[in-house]
Amino acid sequence: MNDLYFALSAGVLGSFGHCIGMCGPIVTACALKEAQGAPHHLLYNLGRIITYSALGAAMGTAGSFVSVAARIEGVQNAAMALAGVLMIVLGLSVAGSLGGLMGWLESRNLGVLRLAQGFIRSSGALRYLPLGLVMGLLPCGLSYTMLIAAAGSGGAEGGALLMAAFGLGTAPAMLLVGLAAGKIGPRLRGALYRMGGALVALMGAYYLYKSVGLYASM
Amino acid sequence: MTELEFHVLSPSSVEPYMINLMMPGMQMGLNRIELVRGDDGSYSGMGVLPRCPTGGRLWRAEVMVRDGRVVGFDFEVR
């Protein structure tokens, strides 16, 4: 029980300094693009928590962070690349005036780009669940530390519960960012709104650059 | 990422029992390594430094001593 309390606290305390900087831009990008209600954000966070729990179960079963982390490193980098592309596409479509660059990107016919566009063109809150499932795989130092603890939890159940508590702890900060960005988004008009889109696209490019760098270092 | 062995050498009157690994300026959670005293009088334990995707390389190891003192060491990883 103490471990779960520790994991929940680590999630709450860590999320305001860490998750807002790392996952916040993705949530903000989605909120700038379309009006979202609480269900969108709850489903996104549920997706993240499910992925964290599955990773925790895997760590608890293996009893070793290093061996599982080595196996999922490629998948995590792919998730980061997808996040980057999604942010670029969302950012450019919000920025509007950068349509030429958007056209150039579309001409590349990349699988990851099609995935991102499929997400944007579909509608409904339910698609935020798979988005959260994928984003839970983002390489993240804070979740790595919790996964080290999950590996030492003694089993799949303990690891899954620990990571679920951690994910639950990070949810309030992410909900706050998403709902706040959703409220601010429609009020931002003109150049300021387009600048926000361009900024999100730039951050997406940074994510993409980092994911390529992480692949190179594997 | 690989598991690393951490060694602490200390005077006999000082009894370290834990290392707290952290990144200055980046919240990385509680990453603690329990230290065990070896036959030679040194203390050691196994731990992992998770790679931060932001590219940060500066880490701090805080060695916690039984009398309540905490000694910090900054180091860079490649």
Coordinates of C-alpha atoms in Angstrom, one line a residue:
Chain A
M1 CA 0.0 0.0 0.0
N2 CA 2.9 2.3 0.8
D3 CA 4.3 1.6 -2.6
L4 CA 1.1 2.7 -4.3
Y5 CA 0.9 5.8 -2.3
F6 CA 4.5 6.6 -3.2
A7 CA 3.8 6.0 -6.9
L8 CA 0.7 8.2 -6.8
S9 CA 2.6 10.9 -5.1
A10 CA 5.5 10.6 -7.6
G11 CA 2.9 11.0 -10.4
V12 CA 1.3 14.1 -8.9
L13 CA 4.5 15.8 -7.9
G14 CA 6.4 14.8 -11.0
S15 CA 3.7 15.7 -13.5
F16 CA 3.7 19.4 -12.8
G17 CA 7.4 19.7 -13.5
H18 CA 7.9 17.0 -16.1
C19 CA 4.8 15.8 -17.9
I20 CA 3.5 19.3 -18.7
G21 CA 6.8 19.9 -20.5
M22 CA 6.9 16.6 -22.3
C23 CA 3.3 15.5 -23.0
G24 CA 1.7 19.0 -22.6
P25 CA 2.6 20.1 -26.1
I26 CA 0.7 17.1 -27.6
V27 CA -2.4 17.8 -25.5
T28 CA -2.1 21.5 -26.4
A29 CA -1.8 20.7 -30.1
C30 CA -5.0 18.7 -30.0
A31 CA -6.8 21.3 -28.0
L32 CA -5.8 24.1 -30.4
K33 CA -7.1 22.1 -33.4
E34 CA -10.5 21.3 -32.1
A35 CA -13.0 21.9 -29.3
Q36 CA -12.6 19.2 -26.7
G37 CA -14.6 18.3 -23.6
A38 CA -13.6 16.4 -20.5
P39 CA -14.4 12.9 -22.2
H40 CA -11.6 13.5 -24.8
H41 CA -9.0 14.2 -22.0
L42 CA -10.3 11.4 -19.7
L43 CA -10.0 8.9 -22.6
Y44 CA -6.5 10.2 -23.5
N45 CA -5.4 9.8 -19.9
L46 CA -7.1 6.4 -19.6
G47 CA -5.1 5.2 -22.6
R48 CA -1.8 6.4 -21.0
I49 CA -2.7 4.6 -17.8
I50 CA -3.5 1.4 -19.6
T51 CA -0.2 1.5 -21.4
Y52 CA 1.7 2.3 -18.2
S53 CA 0.0 -0.6 -16.4
A54 CA 0.9 -3.0 -19.2
L55 CA 4.5 -1.9 -19.1
G56 CA 4.5 -2.2 -15.3
A57 CA 3.1 -5.8 -15.6
A58 CA 5.9 -6.6 -18.1
M59 CA 8.6 -5.1 -15.8
G60 CA 7.2 -6.9 -12.7
T61 CA 7.1 -10.2 -14.6
A62 CA 10.6 -9.9 -15.9
G63 CA 12.0 -8.5 -12.6
S64 CA 14.4 -6.4 -14.6
F65 CA 14.0 -3.0 -16.0
V66 CA 17.1 -3.2 -18.3
S67 CA 16.0 -6.3 -20.2
V68 CA 12.4 -5.1 -20.9
A69 CA 13.6 -1.5 -21.7
A70 CA 16.0 -2.8 -24.3
R71 CA 13.1 -4.7 -26.0
I72 CA 10.7 -1.8 -26.2
E73 CA 13.2 1.0 -27.0
G74 CA 12.4 0.9 -30.7
V75 CA 8.6 1.0 -30.1
Q76 CA 9.1 4.0 -27.8
N77 CA 11.2 5.9 -30.4
A78 CA 8.4 5.1 -33.0
A79 CA 5.9 6.6 -30.5
M80 CA 8.0 9.7 -30.2
A81 CA 8.3 10.0 -34.0
L82 CA 4.5 9.7 -34.3
A83 CA 4.0 12.3 -31.6
G84 CA 6.3 14.6 -33.5
V85 CA 4.6 14.1 -36.9
L86 CA 1.1 14.6 -35.2
M87 CA 2.3 17.8 -33.7
I88 CA 3.7 19.1 -37.0
V89 CA 0.5 18.2 -38.9
L90 CA -1.7 19.7 -36.2
G91 CA 0.5 22.8 -35.8
L92 CA 0.7 23.5 -39.6
S93 CA -3.1 23.1 -40.1
V94 CA -3.7 25.6 -37.2
A95 CA -1.0 27.9 -38.6
G96 CA -2.8 27.8 -42.0
S97 CA -0.4 30.1 -43.8
L98 CA 2.1 27.3 -43.9
G99 CA 0.0 25.2 -46.2
G100 CA 2.8 24.9 -48.7
L101 CA 4.9 23.0 -46.2
M102 CA 1.9 20.9 -45.4
G103 CA 1.6 20.0 -49.1
W104 CA 5.3 19.1 -49.3
L105 CA 4.9 16.8 -46.3
E106 CA 1.8 15.1 -47.8
S107 CA 3.8 14.4 -51.0
R108 CA 6.3 12.4 -48.9
N109 CA 3.5 9.7 -48.5
L110 CA 4.9 8.6 -45.1
G111 CA 3.1 5.9 -43.2
V112 CA 3.4 7.8 -39.9
L113 CA 2.0 10.9 -41.6
R114 CA -1.0 8.9 -42.9
L115 CA -1.6 7.8 -39.3
A116 CA -1.5 11.3 -38.0
Q117 CA -3.8 12.6 -40.8
G118 CA -6.2 9.7 -40.1
F119 CA -6.4 10.9 -36.5
I120 CA -7.1 14.5 -37.5
R121 CA -9.7 13.7 -40.2
S122 CA -11.7 11.4 -38.0
S123 CA -14.0 12.8 -35.3
G124 CA -15.3 11.8 -31.8
A125 CA -13.8 11.5 -28.4
L126 CA -13.2 7.8 -28.7
R127 CA -10.1 8.2 -30.9
Y128 CA -8.3 9.8 -27.9
L129 CA -8.1 6.4 -26.3
P130 CA -5.8 4.9 -28.9
L131 CA -3.8 8.2 -28.9
G132 CA -3.3 7.9 -25.2
L133 CA -2.3 4.2 -25.6
V134 CA 0.4 5.2 -28.0
M135 CA 1.6 8.3 -26.1
G136 CA 2.0 6.2 -23.0
L137 CA 4.9 4.6 -24.8
L138 CA 6.8 7.9 -25.2
P139 CA 10.3 7.6 -23.8
C140 CA 10.2 9.5 -20.5
G141 CA 12.8 9.8 -17.7
L142 CA 10.1 10.1 -15.0
S143 CA 8.2 7.0 -16.1
Y144 CA 11.5 5.1 -16.5
T145 CA 12.2 5.7 -12.8
M146 CA 8.8 4.3 -11.9
L147 CA 9.3 1.3 -14.2
I148 CA 12.5 0.6 -12.3
A149 CA 10.4 0.4 -9.2
A150 CA 7.8 -1.7 -11.0
A151 CA 10.6 -4.2 -12.0
G152 CA 11.3 -4.6 -8.3
S153 CA 7.7 -5.1 -7.3
G154 CA 7.9 -8.8 -7.4
G155 CA 5.3 -9.7 -10.0
A156 CA 3.0 -8.6 -12.8
E157 CA 0.1 -7.5 -10.5
G158 CA 2.4 -5.4 -8.3
G159 CA 4.1 -3.8 -11.3
A160 CA 0.8 -3.0 -13.0
L161 CA -0.8 -1.5 -9.9
L162 CA 2.3 0.6 -9.2
M163 CA 2.3 2.0 -12.7
A164 CA -1.5 2.5 -12.7
A165 CA -1.2 4.6 -9.5
F166 CA 1.7 6.6 -11.1
G167 CA -0.4 7.2 -14.2
L168 CA -3.4 8.2 -12.1
G169 CA -1.1 10.7 -10.3
T170 CA 0.0 12.3 -13.5
A171 CA -3.6 12.7 -14.9
P172 CA -4.7 15.9 -13.0
A173 CA -1.8 17.9 -14.5
M174 CA -2.5 16.6 -18.0
L175 CA -6.3 17.2 -17.6
L176 CA -5.5 20.8 -16.4
V177 CA -3.3 21.5 -19.4
G178 CA -5.8 20.1 -21.9
L179 CA -8.8 21.8 -20.5
A180 CA -7.0 25.1 -20.1
A181 CA -5.6 25.0 -23.6
G182 CA -9.1 24.2 -24.9
K183 CA -10.5 27.2 -23.1
I184 CA -7.8 29.6 -24.4
G185 CA -7.7 28.2 -27.9
P186 CA -10.9 29.6 -29.4
R187 CA -10.2 33.0 -27.9
L188 CA -6.8 33.3 -29.6
R189 CA -7.4 34.7 -33.0
G190 CA -5.4 36.0 -35.9
A191 CA -1.6 36.1 -35.8
L192 CA -1.4 34.9 -32.2
Y193 CA -3.4 31.8 -33.0
R194 CA -1.3 31.0 -36.1
M195 CA 1.8 31.6 -34.1
G196 CA 0.7 29.0 -31.5
G197 CA 0.2 26.5 -34.4
A198 CA 3.7 27.3 -35.8
L199 CA 5.2 26.8 -32.3
V200 CA 3.5 23.4 -31.9
A201 CA 4.8 22.4 -35.3
L202 CA 8.3 23.5 -34.3
M203 CA 8.1 21.4 -31.1
G204 CA 6.9 18.5 -33.2
A205 CA 10.0 18.9 -35.4
Y206 CA 12.1 18.8 -32.2
Y207 CA 10.3 15.5 -31.1
L208 CA 11.0 14.0 -34.5
Y209 CA 14.6 15.1 -34.4
K210 CA 15.0 13.6 -30.9
S211 CA 13.4 10.3 -32.0
V212 CA 15.8 10.1 -34.9
G213 CA 18.7 10.8 -32.5
L214 CA 17.4 8.1 -30.1
Y215 CA 17.3 5.6 -33.0
A216 CA 20.9 6.5 -33.9
S217 CA 22.0 5.9 -30.3
M218 CA 20.4 2.4 -30.1
Chain B
M1 CA 20.5 1.6 -20.6
T2 CA 22.6 -0.8 -18.5
E3 CA 22.7 -1.7 -14.8
L4 CA 25.6 0.0 -13.1
E5 CA 27.4 -0.8 -9.9
F6 CA 27.9 2.1 -7.5
H7 CA 30.7 2.0 -5.0
V8 CA 31.1 4.3 -2.0
L9 CA 34.3 4.6 0.0
S10 CA 34.1 6.2 3.4
P11 CA 35.9 6.5 6.7
S12 CA 34.9 3.7 9.1
S13 CA 33.0 6.2 11.3
V14 CA 30.7 7.1 8.4
E15 CA 28.0 4.6 7.4
P16 CA 26.3 5.3 4.0
Y17 CA 23.2 3.3 3.3
M18 CA 21.5 4.8 0.3
I19 CA 22.2 6.7 -2.9
N20 CA 19.5 8.9 -4.4
L21 CA 20.0 9.5 -8.1
M22 CA 18.5 12.7 -9.6
M23 CA 19.0 15.1 -12.4
P24 CA 19.4 18.8 -11.4
G25 CA 16.7 20.8 -13.0
M26 CA 14.6 17.9 -14.2
Q27 CA 12.1 16.0 -12.1
M28 CA 13.0 12.3 -12.5
G29 CA 11.2 10.7 -9.6
L30 CA 12.7 8.8 -6.7
N31 CA 15.5 6.5 -8.0
R32 CA 17.2 5.0 -4.9
I33 CA 20.0 2.4 -4.6
E34 CA 20.4 0.5 -1.4
L35 CA 24.0 0.1 -0.3
V36 CA 25.5 -3.0 1.2
R37 CA 28.7 -3.1 3.1
G38 CA 31.4 -5.4 1.6
D39 CA 34.1 -7.4 3.3
D40 CA 36.6 -4.7 2.4
G41 CA 34.6 -2.0 4.3
S42 CA 33.3 -0.3 1.1
Y43 CA 29.6 0.1 0.3
S44 CA 28.1 -0.9 -3.1
G45 CA 24.7 -1.3 -4.8
M46 CA 23.2 -1.8 -8.3
G47 CA 21.2 0.9 -10.1
V48 CA 20.1 2.2 -13.4
L49 CA 20.4 5.7 -14.9
P50 CA 17.4 6.1 -17.2
R51 CA 18.3 8.0 -20.4
C52 CA 16.5 11.3 -20.5
P53 CA 15.0 12.0 -24.0
T54 CA 15.7 15.7 -23.6
G55 CA 19.4 14.8 -23.9
G56 CA 20.3 15.9 -20.3
R57 CA 23.5 14.3 -19.1
L58 CA 24.2 15.9 -15.8
W59 CA 23.3 13.7 -12.8
R60 CA 23.6 14.0 -9.1
A61 CA 24.2 11.1 -6.7
E62 CA 23.3 12.0 -3.2
V63 CA 24.8 9.6 -0.7
M64 CA 22.7 9.3 2.4
V65 CA 24.5 8.6 5.7
R66 CA 23.0 7.0 8.8
D67 CA 23.7 10.1 11.0
G68 CA 21.4 12.1 8.7
R69 CA 24.0 13.8 6.5
V70 CA 23.6 13.8 2.8
V71 CA 26.6 14.3 0.5
G72 CA 26.0 15.2 -3.2
F73 CA 28.2 14.3 -6.2
D74 CA 27.5 15.8 -9.6
F75 CA 28.6 13.8 -12.7
E76 CA 28.1 13.6 -16.4
V77 CA 27.1 10.5 -18.3
R78 CA 28.0 9.8 -22.0

